[in-house]
mmCIF file of C-alpha atoms in Angstrom:
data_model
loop_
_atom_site.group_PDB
_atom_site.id
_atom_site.type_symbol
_atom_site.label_atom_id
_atom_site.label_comp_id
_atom_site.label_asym_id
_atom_site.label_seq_id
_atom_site.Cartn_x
_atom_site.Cartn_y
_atom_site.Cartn_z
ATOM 1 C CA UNK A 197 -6.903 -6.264 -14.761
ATOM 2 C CA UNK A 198 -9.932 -8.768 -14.547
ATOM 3 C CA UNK A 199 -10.421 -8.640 -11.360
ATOM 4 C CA UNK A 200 -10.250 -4.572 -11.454
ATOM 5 C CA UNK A 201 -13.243 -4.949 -14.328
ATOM 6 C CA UNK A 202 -14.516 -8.130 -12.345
ATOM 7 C CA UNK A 203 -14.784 -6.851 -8.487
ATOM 8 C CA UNK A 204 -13.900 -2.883 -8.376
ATOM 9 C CA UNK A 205 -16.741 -0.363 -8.356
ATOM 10 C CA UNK A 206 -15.111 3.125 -7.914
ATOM 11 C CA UNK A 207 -17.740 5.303 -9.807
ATOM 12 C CA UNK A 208 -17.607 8.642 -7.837
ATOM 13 C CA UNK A 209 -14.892 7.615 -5.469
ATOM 14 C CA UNK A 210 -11.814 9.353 -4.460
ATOM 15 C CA UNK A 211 -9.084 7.074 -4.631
ATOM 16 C CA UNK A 212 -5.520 6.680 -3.789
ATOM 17 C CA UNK A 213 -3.021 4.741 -6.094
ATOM 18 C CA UNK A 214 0.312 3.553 -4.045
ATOM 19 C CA UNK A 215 2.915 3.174 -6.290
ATOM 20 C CA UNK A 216 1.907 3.587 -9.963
ATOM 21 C CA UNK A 217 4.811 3.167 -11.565
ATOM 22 C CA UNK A 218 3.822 4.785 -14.673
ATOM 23 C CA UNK A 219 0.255 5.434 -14.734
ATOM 24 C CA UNK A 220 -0.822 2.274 -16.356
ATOM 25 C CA UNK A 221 -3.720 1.335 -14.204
ATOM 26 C CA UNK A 222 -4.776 5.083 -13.399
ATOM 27 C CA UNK A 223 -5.979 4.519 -17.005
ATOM 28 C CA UNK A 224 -8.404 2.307 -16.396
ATOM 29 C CA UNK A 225 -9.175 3.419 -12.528
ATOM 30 C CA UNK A 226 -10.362 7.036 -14.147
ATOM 31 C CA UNK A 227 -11.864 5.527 -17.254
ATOM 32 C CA UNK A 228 -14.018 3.402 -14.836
ATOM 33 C CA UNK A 229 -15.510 6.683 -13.289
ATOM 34 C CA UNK A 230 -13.902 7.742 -10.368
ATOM 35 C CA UNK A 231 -14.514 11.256 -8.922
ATOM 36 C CA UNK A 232 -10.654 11.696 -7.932
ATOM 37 C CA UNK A 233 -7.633 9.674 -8.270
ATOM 38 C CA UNK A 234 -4.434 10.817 -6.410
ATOM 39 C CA UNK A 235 -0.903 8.610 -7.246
ATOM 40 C CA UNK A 236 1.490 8.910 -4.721
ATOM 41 C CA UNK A 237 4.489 8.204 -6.370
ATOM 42 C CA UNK A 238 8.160 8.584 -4.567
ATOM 43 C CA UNK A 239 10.707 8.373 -8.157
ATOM 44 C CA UNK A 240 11.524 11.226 -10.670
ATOM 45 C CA UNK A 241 11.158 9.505 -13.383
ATOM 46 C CA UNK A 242 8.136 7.289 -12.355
ATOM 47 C CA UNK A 243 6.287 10.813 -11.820
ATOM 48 C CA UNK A 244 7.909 12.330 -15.266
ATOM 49 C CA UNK A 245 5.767 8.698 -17.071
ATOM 50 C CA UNK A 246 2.882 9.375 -14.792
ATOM 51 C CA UNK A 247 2.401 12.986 -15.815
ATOM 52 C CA UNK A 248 2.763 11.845 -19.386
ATOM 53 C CA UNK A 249 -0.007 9.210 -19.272
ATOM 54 C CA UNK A 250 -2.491 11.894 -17.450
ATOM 55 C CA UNK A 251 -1.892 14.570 -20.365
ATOM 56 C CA UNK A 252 -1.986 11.394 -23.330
ATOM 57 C CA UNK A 253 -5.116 9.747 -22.230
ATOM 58 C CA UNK A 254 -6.613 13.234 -20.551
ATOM 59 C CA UNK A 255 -7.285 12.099 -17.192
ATOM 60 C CA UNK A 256 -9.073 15.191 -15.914
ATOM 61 C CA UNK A 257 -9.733 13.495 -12.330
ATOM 62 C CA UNK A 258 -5.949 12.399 -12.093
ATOM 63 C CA UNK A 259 -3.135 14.603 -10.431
ATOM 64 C CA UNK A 260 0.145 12.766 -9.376
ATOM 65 C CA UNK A 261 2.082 13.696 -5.744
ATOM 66 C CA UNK A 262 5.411 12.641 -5.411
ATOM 67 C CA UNK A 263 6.396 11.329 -1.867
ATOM 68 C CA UNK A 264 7.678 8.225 -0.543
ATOM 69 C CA UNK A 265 4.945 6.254 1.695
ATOM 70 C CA UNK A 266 7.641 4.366 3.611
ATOM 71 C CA UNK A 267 8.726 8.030 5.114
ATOM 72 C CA UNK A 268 5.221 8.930 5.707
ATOM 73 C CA UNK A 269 3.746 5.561 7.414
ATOM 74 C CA UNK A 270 7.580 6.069 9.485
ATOM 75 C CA UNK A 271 6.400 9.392 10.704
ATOM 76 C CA UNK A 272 9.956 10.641 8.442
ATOM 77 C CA UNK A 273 7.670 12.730 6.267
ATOM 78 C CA UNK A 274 3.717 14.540 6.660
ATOM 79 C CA UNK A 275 1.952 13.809 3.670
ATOM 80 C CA UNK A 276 1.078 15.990 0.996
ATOM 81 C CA UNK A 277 -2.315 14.630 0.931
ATOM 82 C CA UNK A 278 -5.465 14.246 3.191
ATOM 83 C CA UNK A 279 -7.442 11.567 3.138
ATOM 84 C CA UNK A 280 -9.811 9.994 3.928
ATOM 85 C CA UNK A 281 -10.012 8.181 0.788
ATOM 86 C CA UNK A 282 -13.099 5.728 -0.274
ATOM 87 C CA UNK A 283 -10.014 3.747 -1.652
ATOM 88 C CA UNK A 284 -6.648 3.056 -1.458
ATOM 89 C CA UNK A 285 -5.187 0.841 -4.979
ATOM 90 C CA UNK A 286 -1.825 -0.948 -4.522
ATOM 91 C CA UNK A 287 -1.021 -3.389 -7.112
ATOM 92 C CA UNK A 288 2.516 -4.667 -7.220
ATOM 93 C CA UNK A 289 4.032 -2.394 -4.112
ATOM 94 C CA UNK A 290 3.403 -4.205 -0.761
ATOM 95 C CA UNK A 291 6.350 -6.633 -1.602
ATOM 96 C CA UNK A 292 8.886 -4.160 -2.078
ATOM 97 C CA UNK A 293 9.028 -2.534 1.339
ATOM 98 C CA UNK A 294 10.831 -3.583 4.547
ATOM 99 C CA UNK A 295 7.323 -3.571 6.866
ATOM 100 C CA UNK A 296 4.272 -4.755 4.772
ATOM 101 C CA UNK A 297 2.573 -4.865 8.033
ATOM 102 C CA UNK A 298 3.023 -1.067 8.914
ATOM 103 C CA UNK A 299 2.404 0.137 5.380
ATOM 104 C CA UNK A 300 -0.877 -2.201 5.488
ATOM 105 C CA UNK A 301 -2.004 -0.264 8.687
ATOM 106 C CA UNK A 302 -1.021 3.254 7.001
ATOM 107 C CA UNK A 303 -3.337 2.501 4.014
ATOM 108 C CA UNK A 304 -5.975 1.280 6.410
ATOM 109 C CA UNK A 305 -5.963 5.106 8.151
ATOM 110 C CA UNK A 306 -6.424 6.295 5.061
ATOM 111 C CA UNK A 307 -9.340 4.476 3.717
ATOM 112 C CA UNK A 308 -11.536 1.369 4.793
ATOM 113 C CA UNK A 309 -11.014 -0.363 1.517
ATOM 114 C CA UNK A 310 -8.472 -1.005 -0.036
ATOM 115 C CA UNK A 311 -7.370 -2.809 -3.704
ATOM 116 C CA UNK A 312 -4.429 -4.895 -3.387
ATOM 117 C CA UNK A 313 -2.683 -7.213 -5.798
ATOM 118 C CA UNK A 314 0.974 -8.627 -4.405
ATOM 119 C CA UNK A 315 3.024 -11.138 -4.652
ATOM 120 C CA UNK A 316 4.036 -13.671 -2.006
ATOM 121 C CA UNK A 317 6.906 -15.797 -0.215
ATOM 122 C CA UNK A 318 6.427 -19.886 -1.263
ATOM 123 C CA UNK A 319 9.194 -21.349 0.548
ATOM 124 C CA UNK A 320 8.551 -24.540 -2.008
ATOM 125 C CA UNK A 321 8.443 -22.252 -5.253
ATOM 126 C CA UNK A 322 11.340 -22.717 -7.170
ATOM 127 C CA UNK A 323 11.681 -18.633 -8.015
ATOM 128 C CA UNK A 324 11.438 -18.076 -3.860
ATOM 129 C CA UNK A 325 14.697 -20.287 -4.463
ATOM 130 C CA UNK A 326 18.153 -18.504 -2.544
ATOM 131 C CA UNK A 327 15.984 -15.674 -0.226
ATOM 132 C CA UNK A 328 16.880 -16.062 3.081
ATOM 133 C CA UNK A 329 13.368 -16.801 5.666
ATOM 134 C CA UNK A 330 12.695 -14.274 8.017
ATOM 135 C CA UNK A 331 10.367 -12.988 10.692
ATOM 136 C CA UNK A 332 8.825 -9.933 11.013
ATOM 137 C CA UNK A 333 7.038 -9.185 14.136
ATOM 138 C CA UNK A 334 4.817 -5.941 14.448
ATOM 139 C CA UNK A 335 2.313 -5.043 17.113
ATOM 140 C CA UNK A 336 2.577 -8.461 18.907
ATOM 141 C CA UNK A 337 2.205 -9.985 15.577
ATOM 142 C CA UNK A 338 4.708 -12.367 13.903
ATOM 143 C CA UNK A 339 5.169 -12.688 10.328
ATOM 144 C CA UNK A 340 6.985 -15.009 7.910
ATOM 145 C CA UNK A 341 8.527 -14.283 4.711
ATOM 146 C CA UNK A 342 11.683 -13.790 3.279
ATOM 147 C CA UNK A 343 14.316 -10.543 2.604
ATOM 148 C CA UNK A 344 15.888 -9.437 -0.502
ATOM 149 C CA UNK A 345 17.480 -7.013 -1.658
ATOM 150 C CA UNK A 346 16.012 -3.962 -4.446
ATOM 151 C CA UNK A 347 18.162 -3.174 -6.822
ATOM 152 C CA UNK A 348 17.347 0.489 -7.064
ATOM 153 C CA UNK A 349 15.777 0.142 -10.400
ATOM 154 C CA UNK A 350 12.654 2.155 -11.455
ATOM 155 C CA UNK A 351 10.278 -1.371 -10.366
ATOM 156 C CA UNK A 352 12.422 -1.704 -7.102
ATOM 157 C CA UNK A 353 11.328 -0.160 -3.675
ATOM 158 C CA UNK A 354 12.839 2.707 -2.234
ATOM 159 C CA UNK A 355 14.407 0.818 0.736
ATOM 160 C CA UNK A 356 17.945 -1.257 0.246
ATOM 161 C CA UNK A 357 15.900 -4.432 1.540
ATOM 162 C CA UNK A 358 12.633 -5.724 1.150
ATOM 163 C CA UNK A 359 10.230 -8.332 3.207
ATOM 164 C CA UNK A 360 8.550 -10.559 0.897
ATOM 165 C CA UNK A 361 5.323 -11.984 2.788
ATOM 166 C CA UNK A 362 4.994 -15.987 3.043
ATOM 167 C CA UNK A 363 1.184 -16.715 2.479
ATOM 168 C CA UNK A 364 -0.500 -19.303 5.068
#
């Protein structure tokens, strides 16, 4: 949240949260000034606690969409939305999908900024600890990380597998 309050000027943006889980930081994206805020959201009841949080804290420049940006960046799905966006807010999603890389270049068509907060792979972290390595190679471009499986739950990804990004 610092570095939102720190480094984020979205006064009289339009901006596009990936993810939201509930609606938390929508809070504080809208109460910072922006001129729209769309959440794409792809869970039933992530939408349900988003829609909740817009009507309890009356964020008038907040609507929610629910759709699944793995199917849209995978050409499974057209968007419900247009950009272009001044924006696009991920915090906490990037690590949860099979091809960071593709979803990266998605959010990049839809705005030349973008907000993102993720974790990473660290082979010598204990809690990276019993995922398998692997390589991901998009566009001509390798990556390293690590796979692991989502539960499901409401803070999982939609896929059964995930690629968790190794920093350099």
């Amino acid at each position: 949240i610092k570095y939102m309050a720190y480094f984020l000027d979205v006064r009289g943006q339009r901006v596009m949260e990936i993810g939201p889980y509930e609606g938390h930081h929508s809070v504080i994206l809208e109460k910072m000034g922006v001129r729209e805020l769309l959440l794409v959201e792809p869970r039933d009841i992530n939408v349900t606690k988003c829609r909740r949080i817009i009507e309890k804290y009356r964020l008038d420049h907040t609507s929610v969409v629910q759709q699944d940006i793995e199917r849209i960046y995978n050409g499974f799905e057209t968007a419900q939305f247009s950009g272009p966006f001044d924006l696009v807010f991920c915090a906490g999603l990037l690590y949860h999908i099979p091809n960071p890389a593709q979803a990266l270049q998605w959010m990049r068509s839809m705005s030349p900024r973008l907000f993102l907060a993720t974790l990473y792979y660290d082979p010598a972290h204990p809690a990276c600890a019993g995922f398998p390595r692997a390589t991901l190679t998009r566009e001509g471009k390798t990556y390293q990380g690590a796979t692991y499986p989502e539960a499901g739950d409401p803070l999982a990804g939609m896929s059964t597998t995930a690629f968790w990004p190794q920093a350099h």
